[in-house]
Short mmCIF file of C-alpha atoms and ligand atoms in Angstrom, two decimals:
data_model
loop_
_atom_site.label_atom_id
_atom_site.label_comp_id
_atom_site.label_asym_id
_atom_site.label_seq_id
_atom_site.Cartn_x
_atom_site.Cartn_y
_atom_site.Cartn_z
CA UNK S 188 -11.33 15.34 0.20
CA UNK S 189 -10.74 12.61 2.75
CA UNK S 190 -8.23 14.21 4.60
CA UNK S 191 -8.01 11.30 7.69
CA UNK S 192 -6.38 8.45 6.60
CA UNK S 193 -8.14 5.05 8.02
CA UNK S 194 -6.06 2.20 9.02
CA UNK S 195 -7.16 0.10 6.04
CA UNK S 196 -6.88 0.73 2.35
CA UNK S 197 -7.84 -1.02 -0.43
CA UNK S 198 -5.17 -1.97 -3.36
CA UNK S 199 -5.57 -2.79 -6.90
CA UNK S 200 -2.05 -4.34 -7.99
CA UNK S 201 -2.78 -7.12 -10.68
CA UNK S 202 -6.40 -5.99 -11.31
CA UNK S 203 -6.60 -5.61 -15.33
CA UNK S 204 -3.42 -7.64 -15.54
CA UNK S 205 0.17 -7.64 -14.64
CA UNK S 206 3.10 -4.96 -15.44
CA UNK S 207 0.62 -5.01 -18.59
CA UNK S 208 -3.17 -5.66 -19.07
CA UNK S 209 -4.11 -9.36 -19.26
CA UNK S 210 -6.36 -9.40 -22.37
CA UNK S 211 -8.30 -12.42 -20.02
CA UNK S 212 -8.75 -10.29 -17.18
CA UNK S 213 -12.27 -10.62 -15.24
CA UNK S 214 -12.70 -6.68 -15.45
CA UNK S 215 -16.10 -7.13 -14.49
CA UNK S 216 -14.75 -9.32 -11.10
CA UNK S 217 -11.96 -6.27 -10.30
CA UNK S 218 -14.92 -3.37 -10.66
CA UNK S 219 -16.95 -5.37 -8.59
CA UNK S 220 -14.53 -5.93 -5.85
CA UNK S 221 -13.78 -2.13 -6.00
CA UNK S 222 -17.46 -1.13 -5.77
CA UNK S 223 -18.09 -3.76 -2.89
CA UNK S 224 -15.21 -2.19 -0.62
CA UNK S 225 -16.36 1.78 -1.23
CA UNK S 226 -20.28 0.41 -0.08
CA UNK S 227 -19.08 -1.01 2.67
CA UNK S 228 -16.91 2.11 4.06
CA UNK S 229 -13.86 1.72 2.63
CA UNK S 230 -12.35 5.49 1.47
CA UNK S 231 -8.74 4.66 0.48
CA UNK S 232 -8.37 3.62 -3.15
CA UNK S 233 -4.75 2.49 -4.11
CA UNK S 234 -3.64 2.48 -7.67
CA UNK S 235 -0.59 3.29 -10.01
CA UNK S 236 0.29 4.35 -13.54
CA UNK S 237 2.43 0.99 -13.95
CA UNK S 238 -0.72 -1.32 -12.82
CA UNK S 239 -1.09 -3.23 -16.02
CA UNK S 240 -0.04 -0.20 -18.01
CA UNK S 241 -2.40 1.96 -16.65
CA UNK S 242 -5.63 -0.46 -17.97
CA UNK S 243 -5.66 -0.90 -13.64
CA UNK S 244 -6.58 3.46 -13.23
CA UNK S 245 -9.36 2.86 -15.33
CA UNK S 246 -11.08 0.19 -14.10
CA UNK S 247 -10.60 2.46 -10.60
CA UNK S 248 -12.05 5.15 -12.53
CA UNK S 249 -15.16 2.83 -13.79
CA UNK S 250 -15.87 1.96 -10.01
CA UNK S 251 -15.84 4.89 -8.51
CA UNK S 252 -17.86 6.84 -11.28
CA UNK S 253 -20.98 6.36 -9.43
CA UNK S 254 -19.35 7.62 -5.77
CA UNK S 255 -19.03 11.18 -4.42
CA UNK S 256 -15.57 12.24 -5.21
CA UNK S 257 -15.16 14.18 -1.94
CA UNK S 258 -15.79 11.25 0.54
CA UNK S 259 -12.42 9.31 -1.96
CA UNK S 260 -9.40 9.28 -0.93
CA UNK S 261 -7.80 8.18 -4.52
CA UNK S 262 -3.66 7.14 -5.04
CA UNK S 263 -1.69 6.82 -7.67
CA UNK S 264 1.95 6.48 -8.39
CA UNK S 265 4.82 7.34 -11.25
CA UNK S 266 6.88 5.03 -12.29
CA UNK S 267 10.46 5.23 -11.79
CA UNK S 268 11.29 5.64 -15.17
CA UNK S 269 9.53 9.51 -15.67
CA UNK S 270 10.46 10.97 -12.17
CA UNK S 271 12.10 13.73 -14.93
CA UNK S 272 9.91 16.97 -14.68
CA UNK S 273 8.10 16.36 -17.67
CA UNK S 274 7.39 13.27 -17.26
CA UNK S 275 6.61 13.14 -13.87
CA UNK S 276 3.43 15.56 -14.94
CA UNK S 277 2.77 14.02 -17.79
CA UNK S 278 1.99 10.78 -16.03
CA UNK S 279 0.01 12.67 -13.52
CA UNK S 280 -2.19 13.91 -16.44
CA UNK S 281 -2.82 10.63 -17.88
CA UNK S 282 -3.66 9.03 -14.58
CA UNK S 283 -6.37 11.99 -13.96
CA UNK S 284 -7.97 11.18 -17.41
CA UNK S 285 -7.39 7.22 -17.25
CA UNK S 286 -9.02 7.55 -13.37
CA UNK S 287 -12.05 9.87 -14.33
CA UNK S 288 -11.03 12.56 -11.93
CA UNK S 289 -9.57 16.43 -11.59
CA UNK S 290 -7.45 15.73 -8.87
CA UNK S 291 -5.95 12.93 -6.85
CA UNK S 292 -5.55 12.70 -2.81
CA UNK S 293 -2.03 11.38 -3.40
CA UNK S 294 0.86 11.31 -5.42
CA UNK S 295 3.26 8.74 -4.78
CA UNK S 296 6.73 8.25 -6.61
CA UNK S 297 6.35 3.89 -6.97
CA UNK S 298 10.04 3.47 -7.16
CA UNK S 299 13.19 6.08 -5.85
CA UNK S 300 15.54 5.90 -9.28
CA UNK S 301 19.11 7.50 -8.64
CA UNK S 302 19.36 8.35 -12.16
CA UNK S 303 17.31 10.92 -11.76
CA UNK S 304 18.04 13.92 -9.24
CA UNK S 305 15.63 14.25 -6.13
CA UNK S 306 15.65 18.09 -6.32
CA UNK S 307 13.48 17.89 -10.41
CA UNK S 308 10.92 15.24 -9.04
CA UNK S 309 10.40 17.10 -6.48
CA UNK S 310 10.23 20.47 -8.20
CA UNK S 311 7.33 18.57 -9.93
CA UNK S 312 5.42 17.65 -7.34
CA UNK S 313 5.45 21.39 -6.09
CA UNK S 314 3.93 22.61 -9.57
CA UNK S 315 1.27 19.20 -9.06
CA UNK S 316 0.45 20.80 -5.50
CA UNK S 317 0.50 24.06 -6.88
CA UNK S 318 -2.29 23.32 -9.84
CA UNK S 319 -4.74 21.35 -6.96
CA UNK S 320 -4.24 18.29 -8.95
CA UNK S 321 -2.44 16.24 -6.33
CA UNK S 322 -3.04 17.05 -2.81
CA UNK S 323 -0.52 15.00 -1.19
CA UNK S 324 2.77 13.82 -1.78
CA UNK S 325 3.60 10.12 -0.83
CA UNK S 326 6.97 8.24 -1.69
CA UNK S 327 7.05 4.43 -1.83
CA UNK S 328 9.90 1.67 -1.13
CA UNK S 329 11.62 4.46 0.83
CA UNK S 330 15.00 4.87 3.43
CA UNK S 331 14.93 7.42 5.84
CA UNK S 332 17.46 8.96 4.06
CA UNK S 333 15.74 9.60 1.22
CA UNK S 334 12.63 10.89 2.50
CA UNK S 335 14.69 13.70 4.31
CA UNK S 336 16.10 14.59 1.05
CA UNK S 337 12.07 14.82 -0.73
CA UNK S 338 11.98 17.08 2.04
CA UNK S 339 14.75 19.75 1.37
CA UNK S 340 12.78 20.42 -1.55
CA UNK S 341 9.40 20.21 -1.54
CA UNK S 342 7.12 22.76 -0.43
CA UNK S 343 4.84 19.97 2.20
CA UNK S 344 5.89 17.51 4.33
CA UNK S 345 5.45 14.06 3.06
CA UNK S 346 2.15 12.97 3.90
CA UNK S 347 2.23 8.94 3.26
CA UNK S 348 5.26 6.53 2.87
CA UNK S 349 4.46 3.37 1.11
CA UNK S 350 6.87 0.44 2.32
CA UNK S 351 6.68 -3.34 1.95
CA UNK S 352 5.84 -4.27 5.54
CA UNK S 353 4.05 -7.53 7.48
CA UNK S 354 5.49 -10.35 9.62
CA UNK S 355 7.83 -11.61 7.69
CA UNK S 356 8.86 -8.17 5.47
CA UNK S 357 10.90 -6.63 8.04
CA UNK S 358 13.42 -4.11 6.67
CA UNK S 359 11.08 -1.04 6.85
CA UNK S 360 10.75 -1.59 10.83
CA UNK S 361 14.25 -2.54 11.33
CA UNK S 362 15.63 0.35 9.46
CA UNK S 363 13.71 2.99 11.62
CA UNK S 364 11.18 3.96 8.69
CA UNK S 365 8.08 2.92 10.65
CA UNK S 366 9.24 4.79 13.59
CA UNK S 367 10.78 8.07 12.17
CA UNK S 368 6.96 7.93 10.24
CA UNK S 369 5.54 7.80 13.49
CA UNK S 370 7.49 10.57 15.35
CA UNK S 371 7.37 12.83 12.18
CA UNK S 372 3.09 12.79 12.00
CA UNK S 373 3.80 10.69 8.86
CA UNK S 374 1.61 8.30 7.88
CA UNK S 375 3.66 4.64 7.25
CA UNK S 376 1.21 2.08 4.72
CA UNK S 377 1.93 -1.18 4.47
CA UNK S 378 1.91 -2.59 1.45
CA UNK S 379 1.28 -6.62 1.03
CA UNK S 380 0.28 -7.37 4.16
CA UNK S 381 -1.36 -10.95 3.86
CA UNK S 382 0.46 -12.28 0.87
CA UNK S 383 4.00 -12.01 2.68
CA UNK S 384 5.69 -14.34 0.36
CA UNK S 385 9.38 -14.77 -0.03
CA UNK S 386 11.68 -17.49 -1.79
CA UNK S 387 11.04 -21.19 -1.07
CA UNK S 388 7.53 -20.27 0.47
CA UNK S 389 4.36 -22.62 -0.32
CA UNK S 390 1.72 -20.28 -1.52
CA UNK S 391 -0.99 -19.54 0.42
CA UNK S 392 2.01 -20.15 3.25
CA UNK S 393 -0.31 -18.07 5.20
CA UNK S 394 -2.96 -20.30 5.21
CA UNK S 395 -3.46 -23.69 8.01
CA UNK S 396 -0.61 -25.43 8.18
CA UNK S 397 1.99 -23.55 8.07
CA UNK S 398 3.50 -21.51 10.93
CA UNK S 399 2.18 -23.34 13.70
CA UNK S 400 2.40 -20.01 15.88
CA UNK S 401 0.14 -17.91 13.25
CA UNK S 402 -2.39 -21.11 13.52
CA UNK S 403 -2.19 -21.02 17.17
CA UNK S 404 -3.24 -17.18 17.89
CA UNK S 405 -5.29 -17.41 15.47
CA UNK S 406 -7.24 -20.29 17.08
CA UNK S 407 -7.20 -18.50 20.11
CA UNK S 408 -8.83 -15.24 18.73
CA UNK S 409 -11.00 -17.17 16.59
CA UNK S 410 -9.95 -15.63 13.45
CA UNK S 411 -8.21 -16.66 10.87
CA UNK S 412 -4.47 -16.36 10.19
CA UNK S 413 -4.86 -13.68 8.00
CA UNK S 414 -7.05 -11.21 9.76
CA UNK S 415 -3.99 -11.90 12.38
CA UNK S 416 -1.34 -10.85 9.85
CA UNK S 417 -3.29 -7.56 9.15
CA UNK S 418 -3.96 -6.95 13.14
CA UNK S 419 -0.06 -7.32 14.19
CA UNK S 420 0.00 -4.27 11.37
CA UNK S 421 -2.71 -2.30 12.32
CA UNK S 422 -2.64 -2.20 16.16
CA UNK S 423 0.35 -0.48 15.36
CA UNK S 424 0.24 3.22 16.25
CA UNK S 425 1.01 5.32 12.68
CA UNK S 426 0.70 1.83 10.74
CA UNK S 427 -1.83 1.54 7.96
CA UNK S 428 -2.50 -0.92 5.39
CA UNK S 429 -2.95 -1.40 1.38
CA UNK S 430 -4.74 -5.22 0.40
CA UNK S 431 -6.44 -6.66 -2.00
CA UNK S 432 -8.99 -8.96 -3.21
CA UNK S 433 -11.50 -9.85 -5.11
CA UNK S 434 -13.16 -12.43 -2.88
CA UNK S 435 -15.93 -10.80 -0.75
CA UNK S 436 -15.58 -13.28 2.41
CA UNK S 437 -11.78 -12.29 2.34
CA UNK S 438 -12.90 -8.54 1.84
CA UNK S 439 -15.33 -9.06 4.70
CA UNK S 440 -12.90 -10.46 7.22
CA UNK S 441 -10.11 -7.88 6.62
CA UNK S 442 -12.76 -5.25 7.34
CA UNK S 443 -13.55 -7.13 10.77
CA UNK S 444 -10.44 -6.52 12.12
CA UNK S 445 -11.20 -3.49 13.26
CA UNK S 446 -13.21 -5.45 15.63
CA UNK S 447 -10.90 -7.23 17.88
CA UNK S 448 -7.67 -6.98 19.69
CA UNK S 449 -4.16 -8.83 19.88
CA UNK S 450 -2.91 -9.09 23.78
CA UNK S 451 0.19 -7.16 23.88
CA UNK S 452 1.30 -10.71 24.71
CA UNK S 453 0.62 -12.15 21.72
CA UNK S 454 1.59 -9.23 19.72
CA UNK S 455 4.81 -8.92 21.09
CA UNK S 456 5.69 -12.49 20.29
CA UNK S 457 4.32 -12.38 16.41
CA UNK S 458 6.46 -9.19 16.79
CA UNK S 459 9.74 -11.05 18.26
CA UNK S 460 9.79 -14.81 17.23
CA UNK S 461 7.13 -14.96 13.95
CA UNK S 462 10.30 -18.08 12.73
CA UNK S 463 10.49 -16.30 9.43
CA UNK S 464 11.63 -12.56 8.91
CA UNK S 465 14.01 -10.83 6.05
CA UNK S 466 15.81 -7.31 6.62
CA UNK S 467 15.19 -6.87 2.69
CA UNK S 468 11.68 -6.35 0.75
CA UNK S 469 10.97 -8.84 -1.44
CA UNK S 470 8.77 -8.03 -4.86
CA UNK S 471 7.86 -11.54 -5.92
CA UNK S 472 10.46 -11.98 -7.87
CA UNK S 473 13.15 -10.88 -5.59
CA UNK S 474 14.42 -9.12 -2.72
CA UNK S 475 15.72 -5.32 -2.66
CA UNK S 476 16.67 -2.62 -0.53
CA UNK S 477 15.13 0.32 0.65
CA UNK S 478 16.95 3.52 -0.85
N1 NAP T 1233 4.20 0.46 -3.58
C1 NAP T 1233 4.53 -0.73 -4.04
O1 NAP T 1233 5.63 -0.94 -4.59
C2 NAP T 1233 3.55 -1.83 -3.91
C3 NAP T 1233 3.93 -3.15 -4.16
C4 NAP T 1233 2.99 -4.16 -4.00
C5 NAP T 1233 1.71 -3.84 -3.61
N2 NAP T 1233 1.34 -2.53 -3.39
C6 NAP T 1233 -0.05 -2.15 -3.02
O2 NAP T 1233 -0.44 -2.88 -1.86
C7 NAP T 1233 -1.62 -3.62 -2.16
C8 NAP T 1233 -1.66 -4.91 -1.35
O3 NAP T 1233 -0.58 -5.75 -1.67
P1 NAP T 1233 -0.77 -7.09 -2.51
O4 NAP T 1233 -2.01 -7.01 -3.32
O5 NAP T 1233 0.49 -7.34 -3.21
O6 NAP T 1233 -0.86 -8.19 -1.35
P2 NAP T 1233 -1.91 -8.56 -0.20
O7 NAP T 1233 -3.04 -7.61 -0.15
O8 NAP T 1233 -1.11 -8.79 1.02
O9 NAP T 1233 -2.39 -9.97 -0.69
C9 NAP T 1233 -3.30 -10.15 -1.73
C10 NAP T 1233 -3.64 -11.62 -1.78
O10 NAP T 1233 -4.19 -12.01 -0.50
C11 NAP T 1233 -5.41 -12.70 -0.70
N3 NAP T 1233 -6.28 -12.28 0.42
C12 NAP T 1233 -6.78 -11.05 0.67
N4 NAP T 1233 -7.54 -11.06 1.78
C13 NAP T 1233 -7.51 -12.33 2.24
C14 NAP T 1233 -8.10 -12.98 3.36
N5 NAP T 1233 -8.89 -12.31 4.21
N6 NAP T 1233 -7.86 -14.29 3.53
C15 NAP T 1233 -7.07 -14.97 2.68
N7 NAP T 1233 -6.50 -14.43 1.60
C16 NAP T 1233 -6.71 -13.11 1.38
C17 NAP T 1233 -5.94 -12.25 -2.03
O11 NAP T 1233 -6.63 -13.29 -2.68
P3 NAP T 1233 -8.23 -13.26 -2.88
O12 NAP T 1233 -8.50 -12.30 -4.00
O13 NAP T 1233 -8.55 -14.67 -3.20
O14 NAP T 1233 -8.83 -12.82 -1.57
C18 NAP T 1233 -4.66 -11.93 -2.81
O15 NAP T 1233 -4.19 -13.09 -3.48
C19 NAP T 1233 -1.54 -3.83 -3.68
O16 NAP T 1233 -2.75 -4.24 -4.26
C20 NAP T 1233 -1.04 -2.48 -4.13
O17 NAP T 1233 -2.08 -1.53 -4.20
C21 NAP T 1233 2.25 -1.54 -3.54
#
């Protein structure tokens, strides 16, 4: 097992198809890109049991087939919908099987669901742990609050929190999750850190063209505007990131960023003035809260 998390990950979210497979999908295209990060050092495998109804675990499972399962560091979700005892194994299982694998690095709960009492999901996670099938517990689109209240009743810290985070996403920094991560030995991922879209955005908004300030220090550095977006992410202590893609130039310069710098100059001011930023998360379809 992996047991360091690096600062970048590697996500899978609408590879195989959407909240269900895509019978057009290029499956060939998302193994590929898969295969491509792992050669070129990339440990931290993202997935979930909702990714196009699960077709996504096994097309993770077909790339990795081929790599040693120790130097993995594999993650995969429940949905919010079987967080009850039962079912919160029971989708464990059937990610195992759908991914290839005995065990998985970490166990993330995709959505909090207040239906459905803390103390039983976590009781389940604590029999995961207990088998060696899951070897850390992660939450995702997370408050403070609830974290704390994983924590009355599992039997390990929480290793990873999973929150909706980049320049424009702000919620999970403005809410103190990214620092109570950081001052608990948590690790904080963000997820969707290049395609921070909201309402009323032209897509690829982070592209030329659009905030003149992104286009700017990113001339300067003489990178492009998304290798920026990742950097203001990364240089941050405790931060980590989840992206994706299945375009090997874009896979190439994400990787690079772990080969430059942002002035605490010019990080301070993407920090401070970036001219767009929302105190909610916002799914692609909406915004929500942290709970
Ligand atoms: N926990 C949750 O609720 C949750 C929610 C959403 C996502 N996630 C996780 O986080 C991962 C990342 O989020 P995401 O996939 O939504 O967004 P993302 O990684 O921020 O953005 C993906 C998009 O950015 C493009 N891209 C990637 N690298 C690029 C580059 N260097 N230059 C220009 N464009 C680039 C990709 O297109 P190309 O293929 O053309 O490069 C793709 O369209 C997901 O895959 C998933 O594993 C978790």
């Amino acid at each position: 097992m992996v047991s360091e998390l690096k600062k970048i990950g590697f996500g899978t979210w609408k590879m195989g198809g959407d909240v269900i497979p895509d019978p057009n999908n290029d499956d060939a295209r998302d193994v590929e890109a898969i295969r491509y990060v792992l050669e070129k050092g990339v440990t931290h495998i993202d997935t979930a049991a909702g990714y196009a109804g699960g077709k996504c675990e096994e097309l993770v499972g077909q790339a990795i087939k081929d790599f040693p399962r120790e130097n993995l560091f594999l993650a995969t979700k429940v949905k919010s919908e079987n967080l009850g005892y039962e079912n919160f194994i029971r989708s464990c299982e059937t990610s195992l099987k759908r991914l290839g694998v005995d065990w998985v690095d970490l166990l993330y709960v995709h959505h909090p669901n207040p239906e459905i009492p803390i103390k039983e999901t976590a009781s389940a996670f604590n029999e995961l742990l207990r088998r060696g099938v899951i070897k850390n517990v992660g939450l995702s689109n997370v408050s403070v609050e609830t974290i704390k209240e994983y924590e009355k009743f599992l039997n390990v810290p929480v290793f990873v929190v999973q929150n909706q985070y980049n320049l424009v996403a702000r919620e999970s920094q403005r809410k103190g999750v990214v620092d109570f991560c950081r001052n608990e030995g948590k690790h904080f991922i963000a997820w969707r850190p290049i395609r921070f879209s909201f309402p009323g955005a032209t897509d690829p908004h982070y592209q030329t063209g659009t905030f003149p300030m992104l286009d700017e220090i990113a001339k300067k550095y003489g990178k492009t505007n998304a290798q920026i977006a990742v950097k203001w992410l990364t240089q941050q202590d405790g931060v980590s990131i989840l992206f994706k893609s299945t375009n090997k130039k874009h896979i190439d310069e994400v990787l690079e960023t772990e080969n430059f710098e942002l002035s605490k100059e010019d990080w301070e001011r993407l920090d401070k003035d970036f001219p767009i930023q929302k105190d909610e998360s916002f799914n692609g379809s909406g915004y929500f809260s942290l709970i």
